[in-house]
Short mmCIF file of C-alpha atoms in Angstrom, two decimals:
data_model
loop_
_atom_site.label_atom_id
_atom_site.label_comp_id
_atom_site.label_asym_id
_atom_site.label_seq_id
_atom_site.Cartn_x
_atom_site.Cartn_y
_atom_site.Cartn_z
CA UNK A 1 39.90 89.56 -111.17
CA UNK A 2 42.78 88.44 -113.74
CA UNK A 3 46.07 88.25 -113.23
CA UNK A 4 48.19 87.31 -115.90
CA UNK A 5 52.35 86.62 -116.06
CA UNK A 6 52.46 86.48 -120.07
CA UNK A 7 56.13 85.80 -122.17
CA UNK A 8 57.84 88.66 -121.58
CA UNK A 9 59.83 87.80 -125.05
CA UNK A 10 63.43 87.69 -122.99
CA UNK A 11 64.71 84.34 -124.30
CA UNK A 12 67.65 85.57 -126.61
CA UNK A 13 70.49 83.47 -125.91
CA UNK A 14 71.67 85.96 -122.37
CA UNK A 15 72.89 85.54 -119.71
CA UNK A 16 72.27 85.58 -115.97
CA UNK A 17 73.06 84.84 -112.61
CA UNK A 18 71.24 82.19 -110.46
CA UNK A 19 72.24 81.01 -106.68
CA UNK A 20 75.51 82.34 -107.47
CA UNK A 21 76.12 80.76 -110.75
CA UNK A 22 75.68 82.19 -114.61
CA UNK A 23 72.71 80.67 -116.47
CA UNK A 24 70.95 81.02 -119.67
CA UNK A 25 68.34 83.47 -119.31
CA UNK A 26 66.43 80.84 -122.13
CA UNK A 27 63.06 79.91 -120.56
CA UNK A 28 61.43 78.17 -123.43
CA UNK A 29 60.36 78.24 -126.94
CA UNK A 30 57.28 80.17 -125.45
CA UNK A 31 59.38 82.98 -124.31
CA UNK A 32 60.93 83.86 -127.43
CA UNK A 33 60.22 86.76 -129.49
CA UNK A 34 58.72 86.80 -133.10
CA UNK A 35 59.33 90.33 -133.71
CA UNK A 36 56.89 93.02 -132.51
CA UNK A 37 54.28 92.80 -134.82
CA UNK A 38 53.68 89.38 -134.07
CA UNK A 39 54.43 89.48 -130.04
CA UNK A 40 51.78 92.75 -130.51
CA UNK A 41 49.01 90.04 -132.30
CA UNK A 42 49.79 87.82 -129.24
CA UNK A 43 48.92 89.98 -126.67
CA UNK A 44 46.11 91.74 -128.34
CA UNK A 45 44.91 88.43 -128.41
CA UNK A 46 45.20 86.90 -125.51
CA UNK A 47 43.62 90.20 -123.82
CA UNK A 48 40.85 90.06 -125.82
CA UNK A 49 39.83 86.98 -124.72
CA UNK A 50 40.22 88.01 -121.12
CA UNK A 51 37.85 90.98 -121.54
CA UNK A 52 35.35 88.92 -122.99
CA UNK A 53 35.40 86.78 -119.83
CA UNK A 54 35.84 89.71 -117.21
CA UNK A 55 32.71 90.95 -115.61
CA UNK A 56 32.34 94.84 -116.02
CA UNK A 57 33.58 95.54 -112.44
CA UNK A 58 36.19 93.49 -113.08
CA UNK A 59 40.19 94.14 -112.54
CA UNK A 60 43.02 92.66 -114.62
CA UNK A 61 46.67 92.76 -113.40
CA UNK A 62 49.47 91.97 -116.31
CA UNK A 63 53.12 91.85 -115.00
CA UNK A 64 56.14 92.74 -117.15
CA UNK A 65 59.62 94.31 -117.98
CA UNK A 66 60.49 96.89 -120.24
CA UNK A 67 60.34 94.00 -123.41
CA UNK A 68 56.70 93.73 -123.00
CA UNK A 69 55.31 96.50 -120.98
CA UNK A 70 54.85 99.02 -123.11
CA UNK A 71 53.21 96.65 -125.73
CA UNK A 72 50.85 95.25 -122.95
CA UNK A 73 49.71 99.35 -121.85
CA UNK A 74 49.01 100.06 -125.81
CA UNK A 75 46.73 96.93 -126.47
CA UNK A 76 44.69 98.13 -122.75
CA UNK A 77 43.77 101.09 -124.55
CA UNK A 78 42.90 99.83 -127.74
CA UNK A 79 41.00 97.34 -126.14
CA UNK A 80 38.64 100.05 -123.94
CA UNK A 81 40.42 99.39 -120.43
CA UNK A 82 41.30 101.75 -118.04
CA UNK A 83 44.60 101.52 -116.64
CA UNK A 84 44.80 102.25 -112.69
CA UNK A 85 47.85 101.92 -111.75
CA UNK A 86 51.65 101.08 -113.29
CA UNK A 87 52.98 99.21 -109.75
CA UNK A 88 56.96 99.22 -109.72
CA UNK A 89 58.09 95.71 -107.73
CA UNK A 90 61.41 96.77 -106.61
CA UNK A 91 63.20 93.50 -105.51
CA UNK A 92 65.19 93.65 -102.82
CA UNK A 93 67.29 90.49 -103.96
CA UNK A 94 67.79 91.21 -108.25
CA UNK A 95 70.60 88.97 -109.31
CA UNK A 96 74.08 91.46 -110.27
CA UNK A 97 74.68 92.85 -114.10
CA UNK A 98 77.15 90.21 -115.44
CA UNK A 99 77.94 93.04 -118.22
CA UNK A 100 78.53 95.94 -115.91
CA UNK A 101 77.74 98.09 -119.00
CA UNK A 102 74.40 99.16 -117.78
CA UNK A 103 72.65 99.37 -114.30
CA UNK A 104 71.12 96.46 -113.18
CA UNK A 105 67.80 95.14 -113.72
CA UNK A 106 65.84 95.12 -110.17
CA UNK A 107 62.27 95.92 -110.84
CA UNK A 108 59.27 94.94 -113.24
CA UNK A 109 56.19 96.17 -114.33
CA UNK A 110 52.63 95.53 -112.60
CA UNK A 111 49.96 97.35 -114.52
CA UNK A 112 46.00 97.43 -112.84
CA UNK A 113 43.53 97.71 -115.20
CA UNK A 114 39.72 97.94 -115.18
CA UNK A 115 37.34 96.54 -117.76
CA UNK A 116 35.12 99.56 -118.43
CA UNK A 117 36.06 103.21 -117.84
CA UNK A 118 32.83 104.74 -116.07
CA UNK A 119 32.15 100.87 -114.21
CA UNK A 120 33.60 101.38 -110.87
CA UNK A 121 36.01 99.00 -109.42
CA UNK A 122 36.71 97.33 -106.43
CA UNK A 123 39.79 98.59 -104.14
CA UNK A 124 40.22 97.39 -100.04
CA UNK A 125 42.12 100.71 -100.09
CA UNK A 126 41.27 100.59 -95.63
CA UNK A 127 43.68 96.93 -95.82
CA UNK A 128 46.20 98.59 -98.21
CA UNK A 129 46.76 101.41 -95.32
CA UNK A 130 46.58 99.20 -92.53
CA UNK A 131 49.38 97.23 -93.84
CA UNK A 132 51.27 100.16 -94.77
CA UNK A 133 51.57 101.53 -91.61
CA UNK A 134 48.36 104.11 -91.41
CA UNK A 135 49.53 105.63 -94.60
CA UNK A 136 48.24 105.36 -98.26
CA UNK A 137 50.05 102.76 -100.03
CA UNK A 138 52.09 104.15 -103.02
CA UNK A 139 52.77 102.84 -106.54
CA UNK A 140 56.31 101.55 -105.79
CA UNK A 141 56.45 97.87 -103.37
CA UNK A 142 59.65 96.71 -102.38
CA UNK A 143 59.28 92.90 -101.93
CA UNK A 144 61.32 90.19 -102.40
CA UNK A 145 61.76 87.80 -105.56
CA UNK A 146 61.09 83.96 -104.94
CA UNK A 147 62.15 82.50 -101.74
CA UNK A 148 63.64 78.62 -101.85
CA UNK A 149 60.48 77.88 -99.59
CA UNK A 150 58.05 78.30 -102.32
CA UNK A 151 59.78 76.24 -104.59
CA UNK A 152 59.53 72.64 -102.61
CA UNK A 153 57.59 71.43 -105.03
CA UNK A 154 59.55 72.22 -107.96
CA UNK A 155 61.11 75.10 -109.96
CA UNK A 156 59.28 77.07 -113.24
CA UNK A 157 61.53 79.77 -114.18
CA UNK A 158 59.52 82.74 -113.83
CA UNK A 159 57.92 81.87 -110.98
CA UNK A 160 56.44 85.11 -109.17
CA UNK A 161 56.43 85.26 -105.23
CA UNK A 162 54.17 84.49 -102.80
CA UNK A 163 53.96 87.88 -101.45
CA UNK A 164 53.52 89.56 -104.54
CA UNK A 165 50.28 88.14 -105.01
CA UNK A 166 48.81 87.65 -101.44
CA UNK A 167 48.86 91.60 -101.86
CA UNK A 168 47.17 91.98 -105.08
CA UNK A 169 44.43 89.80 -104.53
CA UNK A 170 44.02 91.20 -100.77
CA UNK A 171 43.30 94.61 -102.67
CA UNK A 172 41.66 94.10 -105.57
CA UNK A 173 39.25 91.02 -104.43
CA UNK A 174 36.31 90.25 -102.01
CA UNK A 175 36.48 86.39 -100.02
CA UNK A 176 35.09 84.09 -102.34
CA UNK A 177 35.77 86.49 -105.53
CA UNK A 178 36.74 84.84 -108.81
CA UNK A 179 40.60 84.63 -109.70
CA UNK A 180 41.75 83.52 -113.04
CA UNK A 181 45.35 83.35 -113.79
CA UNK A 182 45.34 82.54 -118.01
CA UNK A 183 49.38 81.74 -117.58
CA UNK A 184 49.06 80.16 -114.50
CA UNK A 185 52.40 78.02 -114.11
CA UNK A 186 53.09 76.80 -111.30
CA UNK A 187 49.87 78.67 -109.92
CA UNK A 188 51.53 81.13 -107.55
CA UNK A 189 48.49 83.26 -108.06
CA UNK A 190 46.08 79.85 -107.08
CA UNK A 191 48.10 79.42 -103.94
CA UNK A 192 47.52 83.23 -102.98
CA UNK A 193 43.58 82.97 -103.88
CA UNK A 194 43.77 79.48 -101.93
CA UNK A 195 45.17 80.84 -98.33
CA UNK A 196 42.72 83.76 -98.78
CA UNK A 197 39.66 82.56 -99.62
CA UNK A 198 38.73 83.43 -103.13
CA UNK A 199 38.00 81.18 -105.69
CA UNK A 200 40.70 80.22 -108.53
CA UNK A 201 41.44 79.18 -112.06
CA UNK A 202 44.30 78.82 -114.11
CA UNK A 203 45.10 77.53 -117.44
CA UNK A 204 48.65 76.51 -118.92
CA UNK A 205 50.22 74.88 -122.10
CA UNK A 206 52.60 72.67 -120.19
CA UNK A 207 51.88 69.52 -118.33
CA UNK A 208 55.09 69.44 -116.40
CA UNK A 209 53.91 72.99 -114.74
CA UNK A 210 50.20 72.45 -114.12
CA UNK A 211 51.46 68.99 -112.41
CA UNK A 212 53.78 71.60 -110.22
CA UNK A 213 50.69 73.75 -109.84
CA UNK A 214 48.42 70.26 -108.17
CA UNK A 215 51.63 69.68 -106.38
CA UNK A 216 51.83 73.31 -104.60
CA UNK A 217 48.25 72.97 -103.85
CA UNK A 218 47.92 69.72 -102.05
CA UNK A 219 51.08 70.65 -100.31
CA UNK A 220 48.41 73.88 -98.91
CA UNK A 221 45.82 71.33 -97.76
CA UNK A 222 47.82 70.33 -94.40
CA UNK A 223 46.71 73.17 -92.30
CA UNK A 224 50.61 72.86 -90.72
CA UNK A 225 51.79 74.04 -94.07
CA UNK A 226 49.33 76.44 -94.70
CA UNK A 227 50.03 78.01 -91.12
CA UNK A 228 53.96 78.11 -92.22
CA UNK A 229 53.20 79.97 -95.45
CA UNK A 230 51.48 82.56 -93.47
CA UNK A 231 53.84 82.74 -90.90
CA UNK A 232 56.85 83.21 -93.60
CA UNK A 233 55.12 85.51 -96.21
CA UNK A 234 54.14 87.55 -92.69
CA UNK A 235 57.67 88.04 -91.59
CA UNK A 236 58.77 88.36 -95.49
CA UNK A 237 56.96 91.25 -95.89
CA UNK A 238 54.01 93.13 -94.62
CA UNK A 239 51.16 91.98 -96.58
CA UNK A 240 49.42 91.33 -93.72
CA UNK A 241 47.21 93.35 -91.00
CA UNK A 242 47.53 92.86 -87.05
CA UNK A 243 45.29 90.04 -86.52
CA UNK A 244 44.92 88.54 -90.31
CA UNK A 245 43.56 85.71 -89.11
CA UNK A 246 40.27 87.66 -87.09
CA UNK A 247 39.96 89.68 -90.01
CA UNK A 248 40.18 87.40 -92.39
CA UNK A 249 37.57 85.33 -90.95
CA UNK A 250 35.16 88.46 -89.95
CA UNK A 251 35.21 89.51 -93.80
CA UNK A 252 34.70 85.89 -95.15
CA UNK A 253 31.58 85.40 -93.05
CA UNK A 254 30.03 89.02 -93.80
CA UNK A 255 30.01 87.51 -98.01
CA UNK A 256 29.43 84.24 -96.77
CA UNK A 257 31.62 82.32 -97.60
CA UNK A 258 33.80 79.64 -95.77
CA UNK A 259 37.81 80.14 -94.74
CA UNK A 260 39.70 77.39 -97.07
CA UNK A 261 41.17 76.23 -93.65
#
């Protein structure tokens, strides 16, 4: 499975609010847009080269706003996937509308793809219900956005939450299952694939983040922090089952593979 958090082309001199204080919505020089022809190439692109490395089964999750979105669904189907799913994140903590000339920004974009059309795809649609109270789990998750817990060992600026990504990778990957992240960060994906048994890589430009990324995942290694994470992202939000732990373990051993703690 792939899960990629690609430039979502949003650094145009705005504006923003952050722990109660206006900031420059300017991530980087990586985050700005060339016009849509050439943010279009970039995707295509990068996409391409994730199909080529995706086994046919395979699942790819790309998040977005409304900037890149609509770019990302049109080079899918040019490309032969299969889109799934469009996932609305509603977050229950969006920072206000400094303008107050439109209505604030609280959601993105999660769109679930599958290599090949007619290859069927892996789903734990049984875990998705359990968590969900006995009913099927819709399209729309209200979670929160990045918690000052998950950001102890340093800040990237569009760093996704923990929570988020514990409940993709619960429901579209097996224990021991292959993540790759291609825009990894500070490897909030990693950490999720880490405290749940699968496998993980990730890839970034920057230095600075991928040293954030070996920070966040030695931090994981004392079992007293990894038992905190689960015990915050479980009262967060219910990504988890009654029991994780029993079930976790029960389901790791049946594809035999070992629990990463």
């Amino acid at each position: 499975m792939i899960f990629a958090d690609p430039p979502y082309h949003l650094s145009n001199g705005g504006i923003s609010v952050q722990s109660g204080k206006m900031v420059s919505v300017n991530k980087g020089d990586w985050d700005k847009s060339k016009g849509y022809e050439t943010d279009y190439l970039f995707d295509k692109t990068w996409l391409s080269a994730c199909r080529d490395k995706l086994k046919s089964d395979g699942t790819i999750w790309i998040s977005g706003t409304y900037h890149n979105i609509f770019t990302i669904a049109r080079c899918l189907v040019e490309l032969g996937f299969r889109i799934l799913n469009c996932i609305t994140w509603v977050k229950t903590n969006p920072p206000p509308n400094l303008s107050c000339r439109y209505f604030t920004h609280s959601t993105e974009c999660i769109l679930w793809a599958r290599k090949e059309p007619k290859v069927s795809h892996y789903f734990n649609y049984e875990l998705m219900r359990k968590i969900n109270g006995g009913k099927q789990m819709r399209d729309v998750w209200r979670l929160p956005a990045i918690a000052p817990w998950e950001k102890t060992c340093g800040k990237h600026p569009t760093q996704k939450p923990l929570c988020v990504l514990s409940r993709i990778i619960q429901a579209s990957t097996r224990p021991g299952a292959w993540v790759f992240d291609p825009f990894t960060g500070s490897s909030t994906t990693g950490i999720a694939a880490n405290l749940f048994g699968r496998r993980f890589l990730g890839i970034d430009n920057s230095v600075d983040f991928l040293q954030i990324s070996k920070a966040r995942r030695m931090e994981i290694d004392d079992l007293t922090s990894r038992k905190v994470f689960l015990e915050k992202l479980q009262k967060q939000s219910p990504v988890f089952v009654e029991r994780e732990f029993d079930f976790l373990q029960d389901e790791c051993v049946s594809y035999g593979v070992d629990l990463p703690f």
